[in-house]
Short mmCIF file of C-alpha atoms and ligand atoms in Angstrom, two decimals:
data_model
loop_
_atom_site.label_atom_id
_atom_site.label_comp_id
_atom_site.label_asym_id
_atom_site.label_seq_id
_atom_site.Cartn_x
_atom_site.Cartn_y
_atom_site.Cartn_z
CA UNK A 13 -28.65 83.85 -98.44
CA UNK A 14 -30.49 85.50 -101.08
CA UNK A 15 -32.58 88.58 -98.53
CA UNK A 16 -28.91 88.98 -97.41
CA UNK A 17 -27.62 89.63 -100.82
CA UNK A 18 -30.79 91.76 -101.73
CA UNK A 19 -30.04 93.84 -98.92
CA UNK A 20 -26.53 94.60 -99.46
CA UNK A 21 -27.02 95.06 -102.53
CA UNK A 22 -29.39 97.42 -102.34
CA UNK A 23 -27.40 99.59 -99.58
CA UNK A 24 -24.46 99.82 -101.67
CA UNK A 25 -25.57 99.91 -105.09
CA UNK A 26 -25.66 103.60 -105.61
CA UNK A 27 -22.21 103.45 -104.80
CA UNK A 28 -20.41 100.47 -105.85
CA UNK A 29 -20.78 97.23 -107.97
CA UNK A 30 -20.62 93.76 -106.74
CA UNK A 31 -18.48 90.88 -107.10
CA UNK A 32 -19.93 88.03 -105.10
CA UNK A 33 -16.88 86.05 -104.50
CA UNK A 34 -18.34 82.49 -104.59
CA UNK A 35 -14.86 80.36 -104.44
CA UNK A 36 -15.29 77.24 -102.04
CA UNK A 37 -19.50 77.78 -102.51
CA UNK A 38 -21.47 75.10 -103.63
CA UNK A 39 -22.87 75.40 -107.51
CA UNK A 40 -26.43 75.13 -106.50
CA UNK A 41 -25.79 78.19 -103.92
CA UNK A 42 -23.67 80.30 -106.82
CA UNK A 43 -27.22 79.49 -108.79
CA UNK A 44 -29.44 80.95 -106.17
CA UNK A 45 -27.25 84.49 -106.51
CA UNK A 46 -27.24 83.99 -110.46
CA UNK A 47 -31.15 84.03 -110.22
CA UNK A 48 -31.33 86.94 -108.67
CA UNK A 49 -29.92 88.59 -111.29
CA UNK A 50 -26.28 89.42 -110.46
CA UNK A 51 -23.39 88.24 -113.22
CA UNK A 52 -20.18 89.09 -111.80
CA UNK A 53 -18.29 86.67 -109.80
CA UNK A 54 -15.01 85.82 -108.38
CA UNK A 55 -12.17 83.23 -107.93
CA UNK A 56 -9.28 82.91 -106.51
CA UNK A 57 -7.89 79.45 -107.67
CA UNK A 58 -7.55 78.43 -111.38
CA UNK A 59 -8.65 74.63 -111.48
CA UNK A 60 -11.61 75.50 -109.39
CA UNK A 61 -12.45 78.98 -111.39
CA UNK A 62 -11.91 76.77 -114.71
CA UNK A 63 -14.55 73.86 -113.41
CA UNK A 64 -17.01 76.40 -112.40
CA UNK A 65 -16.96 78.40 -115.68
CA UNK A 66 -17.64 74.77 -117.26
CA UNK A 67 -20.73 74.46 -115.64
CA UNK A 68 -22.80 77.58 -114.40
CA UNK A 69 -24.37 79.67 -117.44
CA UNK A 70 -22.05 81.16 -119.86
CA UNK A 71 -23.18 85.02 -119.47
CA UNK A 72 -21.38 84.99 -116.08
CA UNK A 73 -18.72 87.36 -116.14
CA UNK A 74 -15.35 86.23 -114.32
CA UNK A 75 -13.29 88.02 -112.10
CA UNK A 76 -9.67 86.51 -110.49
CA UNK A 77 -9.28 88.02 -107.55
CA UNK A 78 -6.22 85.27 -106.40
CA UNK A 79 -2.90 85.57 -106.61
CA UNK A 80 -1.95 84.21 -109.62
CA UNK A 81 1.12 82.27 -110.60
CA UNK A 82 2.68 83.37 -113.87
CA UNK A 83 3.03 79.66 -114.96
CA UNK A 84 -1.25 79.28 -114.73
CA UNK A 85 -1.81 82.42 -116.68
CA UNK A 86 -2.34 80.63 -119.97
CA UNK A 87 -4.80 78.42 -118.74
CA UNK A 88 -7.58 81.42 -117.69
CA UNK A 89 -6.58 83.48 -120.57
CA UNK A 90 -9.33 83.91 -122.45
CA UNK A 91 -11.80 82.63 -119.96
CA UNK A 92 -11.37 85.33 -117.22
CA UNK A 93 -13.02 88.80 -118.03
CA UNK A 94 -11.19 90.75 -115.25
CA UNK A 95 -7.81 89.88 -113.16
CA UNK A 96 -8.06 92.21 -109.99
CA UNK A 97 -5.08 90.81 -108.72
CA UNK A 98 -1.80 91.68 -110.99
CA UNK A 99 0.27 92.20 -108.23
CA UNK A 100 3.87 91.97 -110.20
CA UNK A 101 5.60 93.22 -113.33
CA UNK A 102 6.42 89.62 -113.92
CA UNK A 103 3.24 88.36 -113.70
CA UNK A 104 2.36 91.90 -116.13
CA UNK A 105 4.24 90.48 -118.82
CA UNK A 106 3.10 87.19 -118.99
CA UNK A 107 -0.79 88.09 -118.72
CA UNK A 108 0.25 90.60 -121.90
CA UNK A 109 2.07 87.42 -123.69
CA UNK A 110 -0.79 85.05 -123.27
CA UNK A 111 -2.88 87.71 -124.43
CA UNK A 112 -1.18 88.17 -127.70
CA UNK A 113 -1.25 84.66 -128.11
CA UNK A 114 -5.15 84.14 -127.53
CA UNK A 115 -5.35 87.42 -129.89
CA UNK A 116 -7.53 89.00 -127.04
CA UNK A 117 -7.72 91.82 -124.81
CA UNK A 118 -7.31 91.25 -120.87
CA UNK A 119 -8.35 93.57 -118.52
CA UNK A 120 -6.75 94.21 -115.50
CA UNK A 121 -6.67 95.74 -112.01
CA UNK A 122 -3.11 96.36 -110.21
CA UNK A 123 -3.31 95.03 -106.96
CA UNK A 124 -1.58 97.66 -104.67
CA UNK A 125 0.12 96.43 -101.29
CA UNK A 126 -1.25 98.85 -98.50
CA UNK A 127 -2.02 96.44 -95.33
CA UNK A 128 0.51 96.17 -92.71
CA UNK A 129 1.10 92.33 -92.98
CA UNK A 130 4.18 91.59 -95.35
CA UNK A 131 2.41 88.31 -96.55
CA UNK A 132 0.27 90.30 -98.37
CA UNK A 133 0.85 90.44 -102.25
CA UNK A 134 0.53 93.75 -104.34
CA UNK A 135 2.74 95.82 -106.50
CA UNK A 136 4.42 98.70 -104.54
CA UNK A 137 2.58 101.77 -105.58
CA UNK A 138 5.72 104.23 -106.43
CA UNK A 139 6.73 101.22 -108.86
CA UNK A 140 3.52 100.84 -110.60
CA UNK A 141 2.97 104.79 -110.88
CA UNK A 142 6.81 105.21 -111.94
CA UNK A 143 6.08 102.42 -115.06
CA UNK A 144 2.61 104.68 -115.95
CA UNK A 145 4.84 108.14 -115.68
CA UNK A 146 7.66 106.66 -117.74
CA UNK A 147 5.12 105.34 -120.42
CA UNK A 148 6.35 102.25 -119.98
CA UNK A 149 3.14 100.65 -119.59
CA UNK A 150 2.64 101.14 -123.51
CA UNK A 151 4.72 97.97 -124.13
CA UNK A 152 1.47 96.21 -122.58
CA UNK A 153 -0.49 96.14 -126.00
CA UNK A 154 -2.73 93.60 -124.85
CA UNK A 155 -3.96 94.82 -121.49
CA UNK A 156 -6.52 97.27 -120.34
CA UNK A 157 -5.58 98.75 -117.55
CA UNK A 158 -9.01 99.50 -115.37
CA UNK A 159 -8.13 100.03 -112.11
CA UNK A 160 -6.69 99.21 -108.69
CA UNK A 161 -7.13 96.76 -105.85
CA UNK A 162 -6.16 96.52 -102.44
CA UNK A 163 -6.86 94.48 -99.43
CA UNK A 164 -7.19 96.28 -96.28
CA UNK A 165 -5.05 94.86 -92.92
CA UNK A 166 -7.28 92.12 -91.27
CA UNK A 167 -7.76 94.00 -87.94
CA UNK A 168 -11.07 95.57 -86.02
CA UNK A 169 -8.83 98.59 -85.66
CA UNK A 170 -11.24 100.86 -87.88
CA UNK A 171 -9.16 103.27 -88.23
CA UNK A 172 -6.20 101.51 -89.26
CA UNK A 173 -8.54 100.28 -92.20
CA UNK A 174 -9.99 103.54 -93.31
CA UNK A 175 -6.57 105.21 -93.47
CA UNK A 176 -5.06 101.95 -96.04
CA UNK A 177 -8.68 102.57 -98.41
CA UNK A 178 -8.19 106.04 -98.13
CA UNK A 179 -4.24 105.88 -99.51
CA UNK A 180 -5.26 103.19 -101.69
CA UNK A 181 -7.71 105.84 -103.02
CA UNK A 182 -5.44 108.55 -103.23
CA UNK A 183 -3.17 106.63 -105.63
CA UNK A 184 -6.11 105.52 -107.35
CA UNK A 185 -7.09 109.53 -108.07
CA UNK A 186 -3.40 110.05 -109.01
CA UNK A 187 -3.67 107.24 -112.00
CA UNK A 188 -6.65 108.03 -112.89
CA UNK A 189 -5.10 111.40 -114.72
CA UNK A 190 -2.94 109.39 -116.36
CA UNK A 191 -4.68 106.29 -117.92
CA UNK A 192 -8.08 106.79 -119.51
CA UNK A 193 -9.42 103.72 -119.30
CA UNK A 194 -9.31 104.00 -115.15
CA UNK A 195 -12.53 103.11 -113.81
CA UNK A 196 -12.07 100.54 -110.71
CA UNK A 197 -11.44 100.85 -107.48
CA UNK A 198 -11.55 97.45 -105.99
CA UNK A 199 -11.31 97.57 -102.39
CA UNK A 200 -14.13 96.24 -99.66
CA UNK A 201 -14.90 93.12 -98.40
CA UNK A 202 -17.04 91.07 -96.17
CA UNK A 203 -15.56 92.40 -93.03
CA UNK A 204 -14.28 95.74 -94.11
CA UNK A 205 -17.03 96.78 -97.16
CA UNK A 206 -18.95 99.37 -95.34
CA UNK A 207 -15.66 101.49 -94.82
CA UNK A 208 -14.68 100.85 -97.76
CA UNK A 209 -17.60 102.88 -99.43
CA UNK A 210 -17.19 105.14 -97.04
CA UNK A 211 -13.33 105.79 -98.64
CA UNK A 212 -14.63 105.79 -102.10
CA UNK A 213 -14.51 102.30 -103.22
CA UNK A 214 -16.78 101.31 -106.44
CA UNK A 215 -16.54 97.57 -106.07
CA UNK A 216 -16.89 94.78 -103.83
CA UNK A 217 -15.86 91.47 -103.42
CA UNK A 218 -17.60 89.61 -101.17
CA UNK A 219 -17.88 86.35 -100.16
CA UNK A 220 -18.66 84.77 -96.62
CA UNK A 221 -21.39 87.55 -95.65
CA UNK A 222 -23.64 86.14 -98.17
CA UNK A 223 -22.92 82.72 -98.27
CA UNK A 224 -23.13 82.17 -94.25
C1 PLP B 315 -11.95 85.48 -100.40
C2 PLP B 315 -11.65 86.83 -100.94
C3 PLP B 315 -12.59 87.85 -100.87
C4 PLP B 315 -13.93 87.69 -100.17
O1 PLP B 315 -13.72 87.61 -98.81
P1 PLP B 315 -14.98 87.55 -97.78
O2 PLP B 315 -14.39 87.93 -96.50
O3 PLP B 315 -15.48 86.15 -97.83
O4 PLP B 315 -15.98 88.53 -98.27
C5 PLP B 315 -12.28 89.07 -101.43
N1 PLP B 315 -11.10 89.27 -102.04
C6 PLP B 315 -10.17 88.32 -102.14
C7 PLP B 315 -8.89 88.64 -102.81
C8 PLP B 315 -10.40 87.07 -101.59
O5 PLP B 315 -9.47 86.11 -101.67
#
């Protein structure tokens, strides 16, 4: 577990940062990574995100990657340092209300839909850019808009999963002019990470590959 970290970390780290996604991993294991040095981690359920941040050191940083129900926002606002995974206006709104309420800043990644399976959550892209062009995205006082995320379609078609980074990219360039506080591009995985740097991604979340 940890030579496999070491060694993806260091073939990707002139490239992109790492989010080792430790949901369903056992504390002692999330320890073994935390010893090594790395501080960014990520959920994707609130109870068990919220009983984790309870007990591993407090200098972690936390990222959501889940999809998040707009009823559980309050509970991880102010204890989440990133939400990759704002995938509606809806759930926009609310993350921007809880924020005023906590008197805090939350920063966020938009979760674009670009795989082929409809199941998939995400924003679609021409509404998220046409709330950016028409300023719109203003009204969100309390949210710092740093980037975008996307989950390729789970296939071995290679192809298929280089095209999805490389739109996914393309929109992310197109943003980019527009909000200055742009930095993320979340995209990469396990099963799909090494194309996914290939297409330009500067962060990773993955899980199983160093865990197994
Ligand atoms: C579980 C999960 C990951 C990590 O997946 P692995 O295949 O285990 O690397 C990344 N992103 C999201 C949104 C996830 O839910």
């Amino acid at each position: 577990m940890k030579n496999k970290f070491l060694k993806i970390k260091k073939e990707t780290e002139a490239k992109a940062n790492i989010v080792v996604v430790s949901k369903k991993q056992k504390e002692e294991d999330i320890k073994k990574i935390y010893d090594l040095g790395q501080r960014d981690f990520g959920e994707n359920k609130v109870q068990e995100f919220l009983n984790k941040k309870e007990t591993l050191p407090k200098d972690i940083k936390w990222h959501f990657i889940g999809h998040l129900q707009t009823n559980k926002v309050k509970k991880i606002i102010p204890h989440v340092h990133y939400i990759h995974s704002v995938d509606s206006l809806k759930l926009m709104r609310e993350i921007n209300k809880q924020s005023v309420k906590n008197n805090t800043q939350t920063s966020c990644l938009i979760q674009i839909h670009i795989a082929e399976e409809v199941n998939k959550f995400g924003f679609n892209y021409n509404e998220f850019l046409e709330l950016v062009l028409s300023n719109r995205i203003k009204e969100f006082n309390n949210i710092h808009f740093k980037g975008l995320m996307g989950m390729a379609t789970n296939t071995k078609n290679k192809n298929k999963v280089a095209e999805e980074f490389k739109l996914l990219k393309s929109y992310y360039n197109e943003i980019n002019k527009h909000i200055s506080e742009f930095e993320f591009i979340s995209m990469g995985m396990s099963n799909d990470y090494k194309i996914a740097i290939q297409e330009g991604s500067n962060l990773l979340r993955l899980g199983s590959i160093i865990f197994k």
